[in-house]
Tab-separated table of C-alpha atoms in Angstrom:
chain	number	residue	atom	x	y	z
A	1	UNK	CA	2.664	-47.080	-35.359
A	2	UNK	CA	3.047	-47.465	-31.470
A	3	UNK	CA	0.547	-49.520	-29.498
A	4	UNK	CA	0.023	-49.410	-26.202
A	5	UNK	CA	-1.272	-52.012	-23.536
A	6	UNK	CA	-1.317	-52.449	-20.038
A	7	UNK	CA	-2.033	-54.974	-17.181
A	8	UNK	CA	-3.039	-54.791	-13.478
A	9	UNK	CA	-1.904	-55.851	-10.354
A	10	UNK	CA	-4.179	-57.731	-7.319
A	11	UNK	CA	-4.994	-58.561	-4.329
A	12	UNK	CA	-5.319	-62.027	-3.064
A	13	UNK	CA	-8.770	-61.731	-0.422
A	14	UNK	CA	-8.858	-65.537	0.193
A	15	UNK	CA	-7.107	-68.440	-0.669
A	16	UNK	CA	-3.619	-66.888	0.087
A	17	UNK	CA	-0.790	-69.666	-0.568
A	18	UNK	CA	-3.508	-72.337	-1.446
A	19	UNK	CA	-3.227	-71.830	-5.824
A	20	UNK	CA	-0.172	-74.351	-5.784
A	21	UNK	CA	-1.998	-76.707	-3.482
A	22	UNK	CA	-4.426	-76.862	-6.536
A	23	UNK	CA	-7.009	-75.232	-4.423
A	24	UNK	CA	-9.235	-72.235	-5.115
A	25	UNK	CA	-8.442	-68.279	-4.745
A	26	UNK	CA	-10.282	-64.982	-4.673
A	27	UNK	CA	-8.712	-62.546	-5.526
A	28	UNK	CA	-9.134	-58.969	-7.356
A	29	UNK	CA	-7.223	-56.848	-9.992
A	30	UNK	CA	-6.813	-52.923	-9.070
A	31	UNK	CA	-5.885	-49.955	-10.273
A	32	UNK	CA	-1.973	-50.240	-10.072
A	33	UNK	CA	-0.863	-51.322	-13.242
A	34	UNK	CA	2.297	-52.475	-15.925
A	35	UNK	CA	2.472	-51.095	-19.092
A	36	UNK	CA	4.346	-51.387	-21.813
A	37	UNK	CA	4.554	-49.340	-25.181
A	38	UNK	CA	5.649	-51.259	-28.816
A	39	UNK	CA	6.493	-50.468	-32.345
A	40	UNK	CA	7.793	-52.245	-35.061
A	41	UNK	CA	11.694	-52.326	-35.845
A	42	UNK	CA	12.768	-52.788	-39.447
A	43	UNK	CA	15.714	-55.218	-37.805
A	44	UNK	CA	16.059	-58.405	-35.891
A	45	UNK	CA	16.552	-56.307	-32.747
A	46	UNK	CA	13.982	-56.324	-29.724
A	47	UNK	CA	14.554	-53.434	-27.224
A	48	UNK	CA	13.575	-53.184	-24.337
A	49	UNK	CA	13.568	-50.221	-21.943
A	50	UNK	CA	12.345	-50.526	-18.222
A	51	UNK	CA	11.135	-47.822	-15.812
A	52	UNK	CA	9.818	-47.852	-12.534
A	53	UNK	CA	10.550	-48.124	-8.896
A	54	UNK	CA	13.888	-49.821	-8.612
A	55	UNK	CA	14.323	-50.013	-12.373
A	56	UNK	CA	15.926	-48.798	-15.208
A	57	UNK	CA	17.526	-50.866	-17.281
A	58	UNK	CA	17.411	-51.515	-20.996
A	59	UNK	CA	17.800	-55.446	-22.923
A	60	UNK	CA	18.923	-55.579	-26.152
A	61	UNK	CA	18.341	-58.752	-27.857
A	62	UNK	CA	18.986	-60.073	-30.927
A	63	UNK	CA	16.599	-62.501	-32.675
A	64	UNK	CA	18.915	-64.569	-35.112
A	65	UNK	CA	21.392	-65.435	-31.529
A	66	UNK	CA	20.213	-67.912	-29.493
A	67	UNK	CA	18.930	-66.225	-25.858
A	68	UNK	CA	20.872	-67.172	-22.991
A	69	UNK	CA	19.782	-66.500	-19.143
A	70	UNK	CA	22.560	-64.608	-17.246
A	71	UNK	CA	20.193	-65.219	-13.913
A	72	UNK	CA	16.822	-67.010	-12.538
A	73	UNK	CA	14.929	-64.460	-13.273
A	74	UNK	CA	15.460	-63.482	-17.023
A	75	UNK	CA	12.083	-62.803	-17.565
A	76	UNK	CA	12.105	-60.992	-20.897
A	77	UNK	CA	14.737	-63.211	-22.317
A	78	UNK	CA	12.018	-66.125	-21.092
A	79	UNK	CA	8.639	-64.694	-22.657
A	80	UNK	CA	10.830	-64.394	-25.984
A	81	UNK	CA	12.050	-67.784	-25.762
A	82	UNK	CA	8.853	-69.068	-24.254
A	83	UNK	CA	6.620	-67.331	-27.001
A	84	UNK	CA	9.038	-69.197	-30.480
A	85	UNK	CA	8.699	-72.437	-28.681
A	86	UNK	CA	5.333	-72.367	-28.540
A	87	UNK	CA	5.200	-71.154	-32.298
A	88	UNK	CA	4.631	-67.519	-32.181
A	89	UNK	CA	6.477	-65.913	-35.499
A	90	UNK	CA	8.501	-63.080	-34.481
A	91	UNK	CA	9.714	-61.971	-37.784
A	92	UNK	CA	11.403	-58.357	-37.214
A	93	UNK	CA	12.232	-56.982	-33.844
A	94	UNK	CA	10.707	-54.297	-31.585
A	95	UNK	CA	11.366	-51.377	-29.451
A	96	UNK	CA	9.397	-51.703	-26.358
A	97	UNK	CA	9.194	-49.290	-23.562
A	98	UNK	CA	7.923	-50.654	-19.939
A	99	UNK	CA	6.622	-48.636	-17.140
A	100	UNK	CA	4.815	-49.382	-13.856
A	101	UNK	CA	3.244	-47.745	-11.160
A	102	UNK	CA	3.109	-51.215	-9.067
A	103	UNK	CA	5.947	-51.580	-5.833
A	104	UNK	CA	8.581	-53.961	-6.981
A	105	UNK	CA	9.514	-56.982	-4.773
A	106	UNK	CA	6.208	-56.344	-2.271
A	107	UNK	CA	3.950	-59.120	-2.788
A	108	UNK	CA	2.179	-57.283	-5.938
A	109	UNK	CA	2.944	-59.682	-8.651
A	110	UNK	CA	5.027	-56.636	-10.679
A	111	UNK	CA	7.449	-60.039	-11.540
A	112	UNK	CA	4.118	-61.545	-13.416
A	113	UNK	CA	2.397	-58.312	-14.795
A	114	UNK	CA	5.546	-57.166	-16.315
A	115	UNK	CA	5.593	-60.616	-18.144
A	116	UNK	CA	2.080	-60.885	-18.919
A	117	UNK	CA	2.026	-57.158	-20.226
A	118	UNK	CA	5.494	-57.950	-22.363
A	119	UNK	CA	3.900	-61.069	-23.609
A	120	UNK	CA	0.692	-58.657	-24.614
A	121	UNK	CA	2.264	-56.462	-26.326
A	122	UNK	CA	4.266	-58.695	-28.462
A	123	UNK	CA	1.052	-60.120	-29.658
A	124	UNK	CA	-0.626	-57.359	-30.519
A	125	UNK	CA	2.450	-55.705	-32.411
A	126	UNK	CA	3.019	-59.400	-34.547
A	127	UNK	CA	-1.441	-59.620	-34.744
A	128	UNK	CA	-1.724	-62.985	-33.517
A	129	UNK	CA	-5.023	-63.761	-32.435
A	130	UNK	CA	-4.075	-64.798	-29.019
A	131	UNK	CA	-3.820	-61.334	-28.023
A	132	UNK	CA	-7.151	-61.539	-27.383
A	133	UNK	CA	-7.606	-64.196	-25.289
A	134	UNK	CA	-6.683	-63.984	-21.479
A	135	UNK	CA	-6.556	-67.675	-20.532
A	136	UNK	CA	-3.458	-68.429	-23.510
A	137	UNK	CA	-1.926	-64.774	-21.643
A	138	UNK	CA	-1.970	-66.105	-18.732
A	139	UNK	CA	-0.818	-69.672	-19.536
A	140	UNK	CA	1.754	-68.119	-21.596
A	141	UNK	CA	3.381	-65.810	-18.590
A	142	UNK	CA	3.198	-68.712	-16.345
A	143	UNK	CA	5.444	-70.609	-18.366
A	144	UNK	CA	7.832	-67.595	-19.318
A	145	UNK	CA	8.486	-66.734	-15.042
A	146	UNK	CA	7.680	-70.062	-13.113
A	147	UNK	CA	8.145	-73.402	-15.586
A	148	UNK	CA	10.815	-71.897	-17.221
A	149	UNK	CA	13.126	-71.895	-14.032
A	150	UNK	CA	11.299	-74.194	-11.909
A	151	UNK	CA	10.202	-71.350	-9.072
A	152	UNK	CA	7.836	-72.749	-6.689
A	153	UNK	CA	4.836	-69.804	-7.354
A	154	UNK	CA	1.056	-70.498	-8.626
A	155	UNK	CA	-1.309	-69.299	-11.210
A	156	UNK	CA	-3.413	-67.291	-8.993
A	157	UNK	CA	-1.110	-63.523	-10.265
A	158	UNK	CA	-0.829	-64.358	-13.875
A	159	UNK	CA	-4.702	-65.536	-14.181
A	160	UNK	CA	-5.757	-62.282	-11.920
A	161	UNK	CA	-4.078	-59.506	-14.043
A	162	UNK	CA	-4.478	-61.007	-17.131
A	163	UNK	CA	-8.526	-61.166	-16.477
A	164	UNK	CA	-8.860	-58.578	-14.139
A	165	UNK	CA	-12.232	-58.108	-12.139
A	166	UNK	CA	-13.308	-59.883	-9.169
A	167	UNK	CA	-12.437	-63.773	-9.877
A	168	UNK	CA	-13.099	-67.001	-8.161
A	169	UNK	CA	-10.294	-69.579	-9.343
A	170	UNK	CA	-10.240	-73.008	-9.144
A	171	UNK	CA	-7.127	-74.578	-9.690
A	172	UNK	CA	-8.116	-78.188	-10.608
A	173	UNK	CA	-4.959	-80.644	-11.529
A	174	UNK	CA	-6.303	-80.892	-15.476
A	175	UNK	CA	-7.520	-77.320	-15.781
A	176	UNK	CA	-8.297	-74.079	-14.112
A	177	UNK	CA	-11.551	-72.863	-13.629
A	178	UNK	CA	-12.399	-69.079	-14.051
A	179	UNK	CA	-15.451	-67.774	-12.621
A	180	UNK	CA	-16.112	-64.035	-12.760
A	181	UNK	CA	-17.771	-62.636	-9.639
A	182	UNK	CA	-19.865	-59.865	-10.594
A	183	UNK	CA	-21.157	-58.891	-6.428
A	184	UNK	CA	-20.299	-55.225	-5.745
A	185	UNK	CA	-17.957	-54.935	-2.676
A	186	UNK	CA	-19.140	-52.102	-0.873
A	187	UNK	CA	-16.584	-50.081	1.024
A	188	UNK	CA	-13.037	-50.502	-0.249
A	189	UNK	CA	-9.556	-51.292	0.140
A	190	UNK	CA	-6.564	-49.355	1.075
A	191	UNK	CA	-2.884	-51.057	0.088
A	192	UNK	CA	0.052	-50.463	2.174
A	193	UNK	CA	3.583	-50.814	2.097
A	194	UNK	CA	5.432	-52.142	5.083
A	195	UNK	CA	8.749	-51.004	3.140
A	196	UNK	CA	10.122	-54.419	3.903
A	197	UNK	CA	11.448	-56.101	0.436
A	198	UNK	CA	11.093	-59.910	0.830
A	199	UNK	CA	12.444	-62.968	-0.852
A	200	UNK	CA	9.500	-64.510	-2.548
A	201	UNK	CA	10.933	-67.774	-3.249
A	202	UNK	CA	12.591	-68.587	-0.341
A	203	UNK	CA	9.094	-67.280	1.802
A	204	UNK	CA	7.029	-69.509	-1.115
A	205	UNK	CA	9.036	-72.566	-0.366
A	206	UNK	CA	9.067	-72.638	3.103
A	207	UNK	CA	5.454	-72.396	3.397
A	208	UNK	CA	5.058	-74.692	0.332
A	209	UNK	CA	7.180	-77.675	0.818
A	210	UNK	CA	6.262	-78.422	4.090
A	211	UNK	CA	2.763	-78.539	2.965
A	212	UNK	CA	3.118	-81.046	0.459
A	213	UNK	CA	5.627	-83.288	1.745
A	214	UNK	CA	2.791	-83.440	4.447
A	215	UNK	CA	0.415	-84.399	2.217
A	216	UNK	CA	2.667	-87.266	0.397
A	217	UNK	CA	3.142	-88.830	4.035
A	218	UNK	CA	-0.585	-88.721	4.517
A	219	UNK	CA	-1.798	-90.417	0.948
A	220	UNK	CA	-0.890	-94.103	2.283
A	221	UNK	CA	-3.951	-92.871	5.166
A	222	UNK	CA	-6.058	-91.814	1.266
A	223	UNK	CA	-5.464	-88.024	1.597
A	224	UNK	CA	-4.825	-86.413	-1.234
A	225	UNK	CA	-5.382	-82.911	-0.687
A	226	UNK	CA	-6.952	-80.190	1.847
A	227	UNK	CA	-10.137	-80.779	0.473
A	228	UNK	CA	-10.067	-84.048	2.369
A	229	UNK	CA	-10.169	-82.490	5.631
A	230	UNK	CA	-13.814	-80.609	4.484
A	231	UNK	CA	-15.424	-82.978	2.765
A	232	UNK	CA	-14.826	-86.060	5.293
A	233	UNK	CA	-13.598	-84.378	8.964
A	234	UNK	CA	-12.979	-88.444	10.044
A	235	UNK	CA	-9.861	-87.219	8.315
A	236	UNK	CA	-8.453	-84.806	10.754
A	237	UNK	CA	-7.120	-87.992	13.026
A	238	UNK	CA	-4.480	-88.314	10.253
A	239	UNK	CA	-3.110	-85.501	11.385
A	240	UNK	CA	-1.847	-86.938	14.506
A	241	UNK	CA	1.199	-88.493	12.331
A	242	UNK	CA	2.965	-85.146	11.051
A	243	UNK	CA	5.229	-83.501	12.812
A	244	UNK	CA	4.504	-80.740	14.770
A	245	UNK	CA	5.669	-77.847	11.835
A	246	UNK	CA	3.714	-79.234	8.967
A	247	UNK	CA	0.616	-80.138	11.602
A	248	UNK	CA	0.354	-76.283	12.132
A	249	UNK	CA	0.944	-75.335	8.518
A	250	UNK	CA	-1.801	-78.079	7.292
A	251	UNK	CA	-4.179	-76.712	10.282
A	252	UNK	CA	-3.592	-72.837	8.916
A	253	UNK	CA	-4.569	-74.145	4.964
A	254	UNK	CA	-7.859	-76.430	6.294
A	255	UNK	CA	-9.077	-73.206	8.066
A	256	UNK	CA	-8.053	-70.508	5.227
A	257	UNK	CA	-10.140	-72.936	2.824
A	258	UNK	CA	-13.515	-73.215	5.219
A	259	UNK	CA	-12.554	-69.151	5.128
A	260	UNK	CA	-12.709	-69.305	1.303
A	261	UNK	CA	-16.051	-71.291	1.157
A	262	UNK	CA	-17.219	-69.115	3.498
A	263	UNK	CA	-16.365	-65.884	1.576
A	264	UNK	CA	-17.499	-67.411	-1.969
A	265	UNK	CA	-20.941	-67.983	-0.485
A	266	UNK	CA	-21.327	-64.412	0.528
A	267	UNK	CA	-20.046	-63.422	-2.574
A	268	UNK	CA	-22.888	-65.110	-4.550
A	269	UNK	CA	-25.202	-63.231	-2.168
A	270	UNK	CA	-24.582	-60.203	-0.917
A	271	UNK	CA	-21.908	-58.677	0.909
A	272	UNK	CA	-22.139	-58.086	4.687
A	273	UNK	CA	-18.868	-55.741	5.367
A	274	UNK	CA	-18.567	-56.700	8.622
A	275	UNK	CA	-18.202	-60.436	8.353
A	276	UNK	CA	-16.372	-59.693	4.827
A	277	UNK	CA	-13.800	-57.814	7.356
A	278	UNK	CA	-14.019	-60.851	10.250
A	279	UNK	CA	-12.829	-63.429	7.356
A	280	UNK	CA	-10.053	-61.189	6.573
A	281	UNK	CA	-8.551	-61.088	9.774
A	282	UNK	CA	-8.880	-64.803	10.489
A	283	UNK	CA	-6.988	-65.686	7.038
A	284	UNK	CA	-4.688	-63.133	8.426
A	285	UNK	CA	-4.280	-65.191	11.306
A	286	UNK	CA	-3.810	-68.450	9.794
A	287	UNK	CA	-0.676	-67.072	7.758
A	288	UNK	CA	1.035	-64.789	10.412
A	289	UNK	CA	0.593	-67.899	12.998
A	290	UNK	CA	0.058	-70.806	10.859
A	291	UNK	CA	2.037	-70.089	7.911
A	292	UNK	CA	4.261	-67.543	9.377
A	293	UNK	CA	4.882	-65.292	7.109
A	294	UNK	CA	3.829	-61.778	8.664
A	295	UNK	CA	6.355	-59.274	10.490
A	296	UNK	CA	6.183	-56.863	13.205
A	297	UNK	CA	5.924	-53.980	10.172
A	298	UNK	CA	2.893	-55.599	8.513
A	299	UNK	CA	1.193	-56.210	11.831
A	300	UNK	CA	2.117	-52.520	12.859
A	301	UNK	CA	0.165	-51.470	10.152
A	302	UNK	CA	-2.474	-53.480	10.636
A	303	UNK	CA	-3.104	-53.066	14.462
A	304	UNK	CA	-2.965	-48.970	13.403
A	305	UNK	CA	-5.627	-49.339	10.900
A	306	UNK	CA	-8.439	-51.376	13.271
A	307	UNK	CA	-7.631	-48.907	15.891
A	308	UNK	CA	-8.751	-46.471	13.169
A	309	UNK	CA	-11.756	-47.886	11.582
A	310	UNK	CA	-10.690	-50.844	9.186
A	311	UNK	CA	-13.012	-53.662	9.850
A	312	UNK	CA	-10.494	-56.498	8.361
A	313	UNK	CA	-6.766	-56.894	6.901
A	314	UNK	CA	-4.754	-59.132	5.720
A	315	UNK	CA	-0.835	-59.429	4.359
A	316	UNK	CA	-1.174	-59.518	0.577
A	317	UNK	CA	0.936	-62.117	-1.757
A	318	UNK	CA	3.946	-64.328	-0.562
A	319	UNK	CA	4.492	-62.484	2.778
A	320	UNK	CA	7.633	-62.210	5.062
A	321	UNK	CA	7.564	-58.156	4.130
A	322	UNK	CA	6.034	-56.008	0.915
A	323	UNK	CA	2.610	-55.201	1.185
A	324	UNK	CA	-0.598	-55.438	3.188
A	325	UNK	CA	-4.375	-54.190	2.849
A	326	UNK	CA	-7.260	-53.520	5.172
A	327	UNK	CA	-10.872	-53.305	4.274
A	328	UNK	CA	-13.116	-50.421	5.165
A	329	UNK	CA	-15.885	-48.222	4.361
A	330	UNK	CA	-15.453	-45.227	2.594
A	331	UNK	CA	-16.099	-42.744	5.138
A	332	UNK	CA	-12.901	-44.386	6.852
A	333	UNK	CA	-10.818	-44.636	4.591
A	334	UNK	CA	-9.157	-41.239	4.728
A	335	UNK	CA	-8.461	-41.513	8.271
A	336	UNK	CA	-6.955	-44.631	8.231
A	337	UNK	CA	-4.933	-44.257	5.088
A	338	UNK	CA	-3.100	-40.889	7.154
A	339	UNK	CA	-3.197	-42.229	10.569
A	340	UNK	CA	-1.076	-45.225	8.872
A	341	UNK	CA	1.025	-43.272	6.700
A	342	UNK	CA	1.534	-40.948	9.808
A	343	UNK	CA	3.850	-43.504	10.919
A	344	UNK	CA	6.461	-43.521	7.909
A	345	UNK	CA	4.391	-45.920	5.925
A	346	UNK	CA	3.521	-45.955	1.851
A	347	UNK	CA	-0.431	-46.721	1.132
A	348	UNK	CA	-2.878	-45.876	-1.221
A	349	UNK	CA	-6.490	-46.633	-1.746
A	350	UNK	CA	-7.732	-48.888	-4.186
A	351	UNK	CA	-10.149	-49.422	-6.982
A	352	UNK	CA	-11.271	-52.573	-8.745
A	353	UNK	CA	-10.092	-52.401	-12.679
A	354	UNK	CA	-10.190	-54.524	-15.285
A	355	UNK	CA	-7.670	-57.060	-17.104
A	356	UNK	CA	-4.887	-56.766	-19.493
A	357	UNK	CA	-6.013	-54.582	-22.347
A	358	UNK	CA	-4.918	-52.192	-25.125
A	359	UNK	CA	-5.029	-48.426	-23.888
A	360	UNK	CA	-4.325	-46.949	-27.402
């Protein structure tokens, strides 16, 4: 018997590059998603078959061999490993085939949804009664692609596709906080593809690093995080002792916080499109200028899409290429979404969906 499951993508609206600063994020799955399709091998064989944009490749691993990484990001040999050291029983093998409608390499977490949907599946095919529970999913894939070769990403992708929805997440040291949003966003969202491919860890740690080496120069002045800049502005005068590289980059994450606050307050209201789209752009602004991670592609595409209607934007995941959304409303959309892809672009427009589940 085959089972199949599947897992969405997301996009980050606020918070952007603030998860590993144990901050908070908004951020919503759509409708682009990772699947993956299982049955039950009478061996000790896992198989695994990819397809997709950019892939097509096939793993064959064998369960009574130890599992060694030929590269960083070995992230179905990792889930396996990550999934017997934790004490899952994987007592015969599988054949798995993985598919994805999500671009590869673009800032849309395909890295993390094909590892939370592989981790999924393999639950559901051995019955354990995890499979059910999105929090151990997503704890699960963020061991398997970030601990498990010491990357510098977050949690914000692997707790967004494995919940799905609209979520507010705080990412407290001890634990992370989950709190479904259930305010309708009216208008929508339309994704687009810059057809840059980026280097998310190198674009992670430069806008990382900086960040918290300022931070460990400032505790001896008792900061210990951005928060400290909101909840007591006295603080800002600390900032006077960074350099000039981190000052901007700590400026850019105070703002896209207020931004954040701002947002989550309208969120537990009701949405006004118009400032929904102003707080977009000014995140935006904070990470091209602050952060510096936009390109002349992404703000192409953006600068295309106000001229056409879009009442916000914003680069979506790491940055430094991949993808980008803007915000509009509905009777826009169309326009925008050919007026961009007029100029060689990929974009599509999105709906919210819902977390990893079983399909059939």
């Amino acid at each position: 018997m085959k089972i199949s499951v599947s897992t969405p993508s997301r996009i980050c609206l606020f918070g952007e590059h603030q998860d590993y600063l144990n901050l908070e994020v908004i951020s919503s799955a759509i409708n682009l998603r990772f699947k993956a399709e299982g049955s039950r091998r009478d061996d000790r064989i896992i198989h695994v078959r990819l397809s997709g944009e950019n892939i097509n490749r096939e793993e064959i691993i064998d369960l009574d061999e130890r599992i060694v990484y030929e590269n960083n990001r070995d992230y179905i040999k990792s889930a396996i490993n990550v999934l017997m050291r934790n004490g899952y029983k994987l007592e015969t093998g599988f054949d798995i085939f993985m598919d994805s409608d999500i671009p590869i390499g673009k800032g849309m977490c395909s890295s993390t949804t094909m590892v939370v949907v592989f981790i999924k599946v393999l639950l559901e095919l051995i019955d354990h009664e995890d499979k059910d529970n999105p929090e151990k999913i997503a704890l699960l894939g963020f061991e398997a692609e970030v601990t498990e070769f010491n990357e510098p990403g977050g949690l914000m992708d692997h707790y967004s596709s494995a919940y799905g929805g609209l979520l507010h997440l705080i990412f407290n040291k001890e634990k992370t906080v989950v709190e479904p949003l259930k305010t309708e966003i009216p208008g929508c969202f339309i994704l687009f593809d810059s057809l840059e491919d980026k280097q998310t860890t190198k674009v992670l740690a430069s806008a990382k690093y900086p960040v918290l080496e300022a931070l460990e120069e400032l505790k001896e002045y008792g900061i210990n995080s951005i928060r400290d800049f909101i909840d007591n502005e006295d603080n800002l005068i600390c900032l006077e002792k960074l350099s000039q590289d981190k000052l901007v980059k700590v400026k850019a994450n105070i703002d896209n916080y207020k931004i954040l606050k701002e947002a989550e307050k309208m969120f537990n209201t009701e949405v006004d499109s118009v400032k929904l789209g102003e707080l977009l752009r000014r995140h935006h602004r904070n990470l091209r200028d602050g952060l510096e991670i936009s390109t002349p592609k992404i703000e192409e595409i953006l600068m295309t899409a106000y001229e056409n209607g879009a009442l916000g934007g914003k680069i979506n995941g790491s940055g430094g290429g991949g993808c980008c959304y803007v915000y509009a409303y509905e009777k826009d959309s169309k326009k925008i979404l050919d007026k961009v892809c007029a100029k060689g672009y990929w974009g599509v427009i999105l709906k919210q969906d819902s977390g990893v589940r079983v399909d059939k």
